[in-house]
Amino acid sequence: MGLVNKGLRIRIYPNLDMRQKIEQNIGNARFVWNQLRQMYNETYRMFKDHGYTRLQCNMNTFNTMLNMLKKEYSFLGLSESTSLQQVFRDLLHAFNKFFKYGAGYPRRKTKRNPKQSFRIQNNKKTNSIRVNGRYFHLPKLGDVKFRTSDEYMGLLNDSVINNVTIVKDNGLYFAVVNIETIHTPIQSVNEGAVGIDLGLKNLATLSTGLKIVNLNFTKEEERINFYQRQMSRRKEGSRGFKEAQCKYWKWVNRKKNRKTDSYHRFTHYLITHFSTICMETLNIKGMFQNNKWSPKLQRNGLYHIVEQLRYKCDWNDCDFVQVDRFYPSSQLCHECGYQHHDLGIGVGVWFCPECGCRHDRDVNASLNIRDEGLRLLKEQKTNKK
Ligand SMILES: [Zn+2]
């Protein structure tokens, strides 16, 4: 594997002055996003009245619109200039996703969202973004203190910085640094292929028989609800409100960190132990329609696991195969191939009527997913030849 882009999320500690500047930048980026979106909408409507169904937007149109906005609103001059260009790039990307891939229509950005951000581009000639010991040098903001692991420190010093996104997330500040670096694949204990059955009761079941349980977030959720109620009783902006808000943020962040950490551990385990990973394609939309399941599923965040596996496999030369979700993985007997058509959803253990074999539902399903995945992989490889 050669050059890859990596995003490093690093905690930063801006002082009061910097925090104000960050607020200003975030506010301006949000303002420009909403204004450009509005302008686009109006033009689109006009086009539609004249019988055109789609309006092609490109960099030039948005650039002109941005210049118009800059003349009208002087406070936009306070922003880091590349951060506003980034906004229309992102907006353009969002519109393209909407027209080409059927993603949702780009939404208005609101102040209410606990996660706010803006992105600045590194000028590679002048190195406008650079690392000075324990400080990031950022244009218009100055030197911002950060803290991170030795591993990330090494990566930062050895690679080219593409851009930095400053994120304000539930009261904490982060810099997500996008770098270009050479990735050396992780040495793995090769145990061949594995099938994964993602589930509701357990997060995942592997074809080796290993079951990964869901984390228990009862404590975090209790505290989050408690401080949320406390905030709603207090006057917004008062000292008591801010105290409750700090504690609320603390627990929200703790829950999120535990979750992402567990996903990374799981996907890391997989890529360090197996050379082929087989999984079902997810039908998140369909799953969420089922009300009984949705709260647990939201906790799972299966989508993140798939995304992580996709890039980690790519970086470390693993094969990642997704089996069609209509493949009846849980109904087939792994021993003799008999299909048990009326296997109920809640059944954990079943006996095959054909060969009498005892099956754990999830392990059996993951074994079938593994075999089907290997078959698909073979097919793909022969097709390539
Ligand atoms: Zn059987």
Short mmCIF file of C-alpha atoms and ligand atoms in Angstrom, two decimals:
data_model
loop_
_atom_site.label_atom_id
_atom_site.label_comp_id
_atom_site.label_asym_id
_atom_site.label_seq_id
_atom_site.Cartn_x
_atom_site.Cartn_y
_atom_site.Cartn_z
CA MET A 1 0.00 0.00 0.00
CA GLY A 2 1.44 3.37 -0.98
CA LEU A 3 0.24 6.82 -0.04
CA VAL A 4 -2.94 7.09 1.95
CA ASN A 5 -4.90 9.97 3.46
CA LYS A 6 -5.51 9.75 7.17
CA GLY A 7 -7.54 11.93 9.47
CA LEU A 8 -6.07 12.41 12.92
CA ARG A 9 -8.46 13.75 15.54
CA ILE A 10 -6.42 15.71 18.03
CA ARG A 11 -7.63 17.57 21.10
CA ILE A 12 -6.66 21.25 21.08
CA TYR A 13 -6.70 23.81 23.88
CA PRO A 14 -7.45 27.27 22.46
CA ASN A 15 -7.38 30.26 24.81
CA LEU A 16 -10.28 32.70 25.18
CA ASP A 17 -9.19 34.92 22.30
CA MET A 18 -8.77 31.94 19.99
CA ARG A 19 -12.11 30.51 21.06
CA GLN A 20 -13.78 33.76 20.02
CA LYS A 21 -12.04 33.62 16.66
CA ILE A 22 -13.08 29.98 16.22
CA GLU A 23 -16.69 30.96 17.00
CA GLN A 24 -16.50 33.72 14.41
CA ASN A 25 -15.10 31.36 11.77
CA ILE A 26 -17.69 28.71 12.51
CA GLY A 27 -20.48 31.28 12.38
CA ASN A 28 -19.25 32.69 9.08
CA ALA A 29 -18.90 29.25 7.52
CA ARG A 30 -22.45 28.40 8.58
CA PHE A 31 -23.72 31.75 7.27
CA VAL A 32 -22.06 31.25 3.88
CA TRP A 33 -23.39 27.70 3.62
CA ASN A 34 -26.94 28.81 4.31
CA GLN A 35 -26.74 31.85 2.03
CA LEU A 36 -25.27 29.93 -0.91
CA ARG A 37 -27.82 27.19 -0.45
CA GLN A 38 -30.58 29.80 -0.47
CA MET A 39 -29.22 31.48 -3.62
CA TYR A 40 -28.98 28.12 -5.33
CA ASN A 41 -32.54 27.23 -4.33
CA GLU A 42 -33.92 30.47 -5.76
CA THR A 43 -32.09 30.05 -9.06
CA TYR A 44 -33.17 26.44 -9.23
CA ARG A 45 -36.80 27.41 -8.75
CA MET A 46 -36.51 30.03 -11.51
CA PHE A 47 -35.00 27.43 -13.85
CA LYS A 48 -37.74 25.01 -12.99
CA ASP A 49 -40.44 27.55 -13.94
CA HIS A 50 -38.87 27.69 -17.38
CA GLY A 51 -38.88 23.94 -17.78
CA TYR A 52 -35.32 23.00 -16.79
CA THR A 53 -35.25 20.19 -14.28
CA ARG A 54 -31.66 20.42 -13.11
CA LEU A 55 -29.23 23.23 -12.56
CA GLN A 56 -25.59 22.41 -13.01
CA CYS A 57 -23.53 24.15 -10.39
CA ASN A 58 -19.79 24.40 -10.52
CA MET A 59 -16.91 26.03 -8.72
CA ASN A 60 -17.14 29.24 -10.76
CA THR A 61 -20.79 29.90 -9.96
CA PHE A 62 -20.23 29.41 -6.27
CA ASN A 63 -17.05 31.49 -6.35
CA THR A 64 -18.95 34.41 -7.87
CA MET A 65 -21.72 34.02 -5.33
CA LEU A 66 -19.14 34.01 -2.54
CA ASN A 67 -17.52 37.21 -3.82
CA MET A 68 -20.94 38.85 -3.92
CA LEU A 69 -21.54 37.85 -0.32
CA LYS A 70 -18.12 39.10 0.73
CA LYS A 71 -18.89 42.56 -0.69
CA GLU A 72 -22.22 42.70 1.05
CA TYR A 73 -21.17 41.42 4.47
CA SER A 74 -17.91 42.86 5.74
CA PHE A 75 -17.68 40.48 8.72
CA LEU A 76 -16.84 37.66 6.31
CA GLY A 77 -13.43 39.32 5.94
CA LEU A 78 -12.64 38.19 9.49
CA SER A 79 -12.68 34.58 8.37
CA GLU A 80 -9.68 32.62 7.26
CA SER A 81 -10.09 32.94 3.47
CA THR A 82 -9.67 29.27 2.51
CA SER A 83 -12.29 28.26 5.08
CA LEU A 84 -15.04 29.97 3.07
CA GLN A 85 -13.88 28.38 -0.16
CA GLN A 86 -14.05 25.06 1.62
CA VAL A 87 -17.70 25.74 2.38
CA PHE A 88 -18.72 25.94 -1.25
CA ARG A 89 -16.60 22.93 -2.07
CA ASP A 90 -18.49 20.99 0.57
CA LEU A 91 -21.80 22.35 -0.63
CA LEU A 92 -20.97 21.42 -4.21
CA HIS A 93 -20.09 17.94 -3.03
CA ALA A 94 -23.39 17.70 -1.14
CA PHE A 95 -25.38 18.77 -4.21
CA ASN A 96 -23.51 16.30 -6.40
CA LYS A 97 -24.28 13.53 -3.94
CA PHE A 98 -27.92 14.55 -4.06
CA PHE A 99 -28.15 14.59 -7.88
CA LYS A 100 -25.90 11.64 -8.69
CA TYR A 101 -26.31 9.23 -5.80
CA GLY A 102 -29.73 10.07 -4.44
CA ALA A 103 -28.45 11.29 -1.08
CA GLY A 104 -30.60 13.72 0.95
CA TYR A 105 -30.98 17.35 -0.11
CA PRO A 106 -28.32 19.54 1.60
CA ARG A 107 -29.73 20.88 4.82
CA ARG A 108 -29.59 24.25 6.50
CA LYS A 109 -26.94 24.42 9.20
CA THR A 110 -28.19 25.47 12.60
CA LYS A 111 -26.58 26.93 15.69
CA ARG A 112 -28.36 24.24 17.71
CA ASN A 113 -26.16 21.41 16.45
CA PRO A 114 -23.68 20.42 19.23
CA LYS A 115 -21.06 19.70 16.57
CA GLN A 116 -19.83 22.70 14.57
CA SER A 117 -16.80 22.99 12.36
CA PHE A 118 -14.85 24.82 9.68
CA ARG A 119 -11.97 23.66 7.51
CA ILE A 120 -8.79 25.39 6.45
CA GLN A 121 -6.60 24.37 3.55
CA ASN A 122 -2.86 24.15 3.91
CA ASN A 123 -0.87 26.21 1.46
CA LYS A 124 1.88 23.71 0.73
CA LYS A 125 4.26 26.33 -0.68
CA THR A 126 4.30 28.55 2.39
CA ASN A 127 3.30 25.84 4.87
CA SER A 128 0.54 27.98 6.34
CA ILE A 129 -0.33 25.14 8.71
CA ARG A 130 2.59 23.63 10.57
CA VAL A 131 3.52 21.89 13.77
CA ASN A 132 5.73 23.78 16.22
CA GLY A 133 6.59 21.37 19.00
CA ARG A 134 3.38 21.08 21.01
CA TYR A 135 1.62 23.84 19.06
CA PHE A 136 -0.24 24.01 15.77
CA HIS A 137 0.45 27.10 13.79
CA LEU A 138 -2.84 28.02 12.11
CA PRO A 139 -3.45 31.08 9.90
CA LYS A 140 -5.39 33.88 11.66
CA LEU A 141 -5.59 31.87 14.88
CA GLY A 142 -1.93 31.70 15.85
CA ASP A 143 -0.30 28.93 17.87
CA VAL A 144 -2.83 26.57 19.40
CA LYS A 145 -1.71 24.10 22.02
CA PHE A 146 -2.52 20.44 21.44
CA ARG A 147 -1.93 17.13 23.13
CA THR A 148 -1.68 13.74 21.49
CA SER A 149 0.00 10.34 21.52
CA ASP A 150 3.61 9.70 20.47
CA GLU A 151 2.34 7.72 17.49
CA TYR A 152 0.34 10.67 16.18
CA MET A 153 3.23 13.04 16.96
CA GLY A 154 5.47 10.93 14.74
CA LEU A 155 2.89 10.89 11.94
CA LEU A 156 2.43 14.67 12.15
CA ASN A 157 6.13 15.35 11.90
CA ASP A 158 6.78 12.94 9.04
CA SER A 159 3.91 13.67 6.67
CA VAL A 160 2.35 16.36 4.52
CA ILE A 161 -0.68 18.18 5.95
CA ASN A 162 -3.53 18.61 3.45
CA ASN A 163 -6.04 20.46 5.56
CA VAL A 164 -7.27 20.92 9.11
CA THR A 165 -10.85 20.93 10.32
CA ILE A 166 -11.44 22.72 13.57
CA VAL A 167 -14.32 21.00 15.33
CA LYS A 168 -16.24 22.14 18.36
CA ASP A 169 -17.98 19.07 19.67
CA ASN A 170 -20.01 19.08 22.88
CA GLY A 171 -17.87 21.73 24.53
CA LEU A 172 -14.49 20.31 23.48
CA TYR A 173 -12.23 21.51 20.68
CA PHE A 174 -10.50 19.24 18.20
CA ALA A 175 -8.35 19.59 15.14
CA VAL A 176 -8.97 16.87 12.57
CA VAL A 177 -5.73 16.89 10.61
CA ASN A 178 -5.87 15.33 7.18
CA ILE A 179 -2.41 14.05 6.28
CA GLU A 180 -0.84 12.22 3.40
CA THR A 181 1.35 9.42 4.61
CA ILE A 182 2.87 6.09 3.68
CA HIS A 183 1.09 3.25 5.38
CA THR A 184 2.97 0.09 6.32
CA PRO A 185 0.51 -2.82 6.59
CA ILE A 186 0.10 -4.34 10.04
CA GLN A 187 1.65 -7.77 10.52
CA SER A 188 -1.21 -10.16 11.08
CA VAL A 189 -1.67 -13.60 12.61
CA ASN A 190 -3.16 -15.24 9.56
CA GLU A 191 -6.11 -17.41 10.49
CA GLY A 192 -7.73 -17.42 7.07
CA ALA A 193 -11.27 -16.29 6.45
CA VAL A 194 -13.91 -15.18 8.93
CA GLY A 195 -17.66 -14.64 8.62
CA ILE A 196 -19.40 -12.02 10.73
CA ASP A 197 -23.06 -12.00 11.62
CA LEU A 198 -24.01 -8.57 12.88
CA GLY A 199 -26.89 -8.75 15.27
CA LEU A 200 -29.08 -7.06 17.78
CA LYS A 201 -28.58 -9.09 20.93
CA ASN A 202 -24.84 -9.41 20.36
CA LEU A 203 -22.95 -6.79 18.43
CA ALA A 204 -21.40 -9.49 16.28
CA THR A 205 -20.86 -13.24 16.11
CA LEU A 206 -17.79 -14.62 14.36
CA SER A 207 -17.61 -17.91 12.52
CA THR A 208 -14.91 -18.94 15.00
CA GLY A 209 -17.64 -18.99 17.63
CA LEU A 210 -16.56 -15.79 19.32
CA LYS A 211 -19.40 -13.52 20.39
CA ILE A 212 -18.93 -9.81 20.90
CA VAL A 213 -21.48 -8.38 23.31
CA ASN A 214 -22.97 -4.92 23.16
CA LEU A 215 -21.61 -2.40 25.60
CA ASN A 216 -23.86 -1.36 28.42
CA PHE A 217 -24.49 2.38 28.46
CA THR A 218 -27.15 2.47 31.20
CA LYS A 219 -25.02 4.56 33.54
CA GLU A 220 -24.09 7.10 30.87
CA GLU A 221 -27.65 7.37 29.65
CA GLU A 222 -28.99 7.89 33.16
CA ARG A 223 -26.55 10.75 33.77
CA ILE A 224 -27.22 12.30 30.37
CA ASN A 225 -30.95 12.32 31.03
CA PHE A 226 -30.44 13.67 34.55
CA TYR A 227 -28.31 16.65 33.49
CA GLN A 228 -30.52 17.33 30.51
CA ARG A 229 -33.50 17.67 32.83
CA GLN A 230 -31.45 19.89 35.15
CA MET A 231 -30.53 22.14 32.23
CA SER A 232 -34.14 22.46 31.14
CA ARG A 233 -35.13 23.66 34.63
CA ARG A 234 -32.43 26.34 34.77
CA LYS A 235 -32.21 29.65 32.98
CA GLU A 236 -30.17 29.46 29.81
CA GLY A 237 -26.83 31.23 30.21
CA SER A 238 -26.90 31.31 34.01
CA ARG A 239 -24.08 29.88 36.13
CA GLY A 240 -26.14 26.90 37.23
CA PHE A 241 -27.06 26.15 33.64
CA LYS A 242 -23.42 26.19 32.55
CA GLU A 243 -22.44 23.87 35.39
CA ALA A 244 -25.09 21.36 34.38
CA GLN A 245 -24.12 21.73 30.75
CA CYS A 246 -20.48 20.89 31.51
CA LYS A 247 -21.50 17.71 33.25
CA TYR A 248 -23.91 16.85 30.48
CA TRP A 249 -21.15 17.26 27.89
CA LYS A 250 -18.82 15.14 29.98
CA TRP A 251 -21.18 12.17 29.95
CA VAL A 252 -22.15 12.57 26.30
CA ASN A 253 -18.47 12.50 25.39
CA ARG A 254 -17.74 9.56 27.63
CA LYS A 255 -20.47 7.52 25.99
CA LYS A 256 -19.27 8.44 22.52
CA ASN A 257 -15.63 7.69 23.31
CA ARG A 258 -16.40 4.28 24.78
CA LYS A 259 -18.41 3.46 21.70
CA THR A 260 -15.85 4.51 19.08
CA ASP A 261 -13.06 2.88 21.07
CA SER A 262 -14.88 -0.45 21.11
CA TYR A 263 -15.52 -0.32 17.36
CA HIS A 264 -11.88 0.38 16.61
CA ARG A 265 -10.76 -2.44 18.89
CA PHE A 266 -13.14 -4.83 17.18
CA THR A 267 -12.17 -3.90 13.61
CA HIS A 268 -8.48 -3.90 14.58
CA TYR A 269 -8.84 -7.40 16.01
CA LEU A 270 -10.40 -8.56 12.76
CA ILE A 271 -7.75 -7.19 10.43
CA THR A 272 -4.88 -8.43 12.59
CA HIS A 273 -6.27 -11.99 12.76
CA PHE A 274 -7.83 -12.70 9.37
CA SER A 275 -6.93 -12.22 5.73
CA THR A 276 -10.50 -12.39 4.41
CA ILE A 277 -13.47 -10.78 6.12
CA CYS A 278 -17.01 -11.65 5.01
CA MET A 279 -20.08 -9.75 6.13
CA GLU A 280 -23.66 -9.10 5.14
CA THR A 281 -24.63 -5.84 3.47
CA LEU A 282 -26.56 -3.68 5.87
CA ASN A 283 -30.07 -2.55 5.37
CA ILE A 284 -30.04 0.27 7.89
CA LYS A 285 -33.07 2.05 6.48
CA GLY A 286 -35.14 -1.12 6.65
CA MET A 287 -33.90 -1.96 10.13
CA PHE A 288 -34.77 1.48 11.47
CA GLN A 289 -38.33 1.18 10.23
CA ASN A 290 -38.83 -1.59 12.73
CA ASN A 291 -39.56 0.36 15.91
CA LYS A 292 -38.90 -2.52 18.26
CA TRP A 293 -35.30 -2.77 17.12
CA SER A 294 -34.30 0.78 16.40
CA PRO A 295 -33.14 1.99 19.85
CA LYS A 296 -30.69 -0.88 20.20
CA LEU A 297 -29.53 -0.44 16.65
CA GLN A 298 -28.79 3.21 17.15
CA ARG A 299 -26.52 2.13 19.95
CA ASN A 300 -24.79 -0.28 17.66
CA GLY A 301 -23.76 2.08 14.92
CA LEU A 302 -23.14 -0.84 12.59
CA TYR A 303 -22.54 1.59 9.79
CA HIS A 304 -19.30 2.79 11.41
CA ILE A 305 -18.02 -0.75 11.71
CA VAL A 306 -18.54 -1.38 8.00
CA GLU A 307 -16.87 1.90 7.07
CA GLN A 308 -13.89 1.16 9.31
CA LEU A 309 -13.51 -2.33 7.92
CA ARG A 310 -13.65 -1.03 4.40
CA TYR A 311 -10.71 1.36 4.79
CA LYS A 312 -8.70 -0.78 7.19
CA CYS A 313 -8.91 -3.76 4.84
CA ASP A 314 -7.90 -1.54 1.98
CA TRP A 315 -4.84 -0.28 3.86
CA ASN A 316 -3.73 -3.67 5.14
CA ASP A 317 -4.30 -5.84 2.07
CA CYS A 318 -7.22 -7.79 3.48
CA ASP A 319 -10.13 -8.97 1.35
CA PHE A 320 -13.45 -7.52 2.42
CA VAL A 321 -16.54 -9.17 0.93
CA GLN A 322 -20.14 -8.24 1.50
CA VAL A 323 -22.78 -10.91 0.99
CA ASP A 324 -26.19 -9.86 -0.29
CA ARG A 325 -28.60 -9.41 2.59
CA PHE A 326 -31.23 -11.56 0.88
CA TYR A 327 -28.93 -14.55 1.13
CA PRO A 328 -30.68 -16.76 3.73
CA SER A 329 -27.63 -17.10 5.98
CA SER A 330 -29.52 -17.97 9.16
CA GLN A 331 -31.92 -20.45 7.55
CA LEU A 332 -29.37 -22.75 5.91
CA CYS A 333 -27.92 -25.69 7.79
CA HIS A 334 -24.16 -25.39 7.56
CA GLU A 335 -23.67 -29.17 7.70
CA CYS A 336 -26.01 -30.40 4.98
CA GLY A 337 -27.37 -27.28 3.27
CA TYR A 338 -31.00 -27.87 4.25
CA GLN A 339 -33.04 -24.64 4.24
CA HIS A 340 -35.26 -24.19 7.29
CA HIS A 341 -37.90 -21.84 5.82
CA ASP A 342 -39.98 -21.19 8.92
CA LEU A 343 -37.22 -20.44 11.42
CA GLY A 344 -38.59 -17.77 13.77
CA ILE A 345 -36.77 -14.52 14.49
CA GLY A 346 -36.33 -15.15 18.20
CA VAL A 347 -34.97 -18.73 17.94
CA GLY A 348 -31.47 -18.99 19.39
CA VAL A 349 -30.78 -22.72 19.02
CA TRP A 350 -32.27 -25.09 16.47
CA PHE A 351 -31.90 -28.67 15.29
CA CYS A 352 -31.64 -29.48 11.63
CA PRO A 353 -34.59 -31.73 10.66
CA GLU A 354 -32.47 -33.27 7.90
CA CYS A 355 -29.24 -34.25 9.64
CA GLY A 356 -30.14 -33.62 13.28
CA CYS A 357 -27.27 -31.22 13.79
CA ARG A 358 -27.55 -28.72 16.68
CA HIS A 359 -27.08 -25.12 15.58
CA ASP A 360 -26.44 -21.91 17.41
CA ARG A 361 -28.36 -19.52 15.21
CA ASP A 362 -25.71 -16.78 14.97
CA VAL A 363 -22.66 -19.05 14.66
CA ASN A 364 -24.37 -21.06 11.93
CA ALA A 365 -25.26 -17.84 10.10
CA SER A 366 -21.71 -16.52 10.30
CA LEU A 367 -20.33 -19.82 8.96
CA ASN A 368 -22.69 -19.56 5.99
CA ILE A 369 -21.69 -15.94 5.43
CA ARG A 370 -18.04 -16.97 5.43
CA ASP A 371 -18.57 -19.70 2.83
CA GLU A 372 -20.76 -17.53 0.62
CA GLY A 373 -18.22 -14.70 0.89
CA LEU A 374 -15.37 -16.99 -0.17
CA ARG A 375 -17.43 -18.21 -3.11
CA LEU A 376 -18.12 -14.61 -4.21
CA LEU A 377 -14.45 -13.70 -3.85
CA LYS A 378 -13.41 -16.62 -6.05
CA GLU A 379 -16.00 -15.56 -8.61
CA GLN A 380 -14.71 -11.98 -8.59
CA LYS A 381 -11.12 -13.11 -9.02
CA THR A 382 -11.88 -15.42 -11.96
CA ASN A 383 -13.92 -12.65 -13.58
CA LYS A 384 -10.96 -10.28 -13.31
CA LYS A 385 -8.70 -12.75 -15.06
ZN ZN B 1 -28.49 -30.29 8.40
#
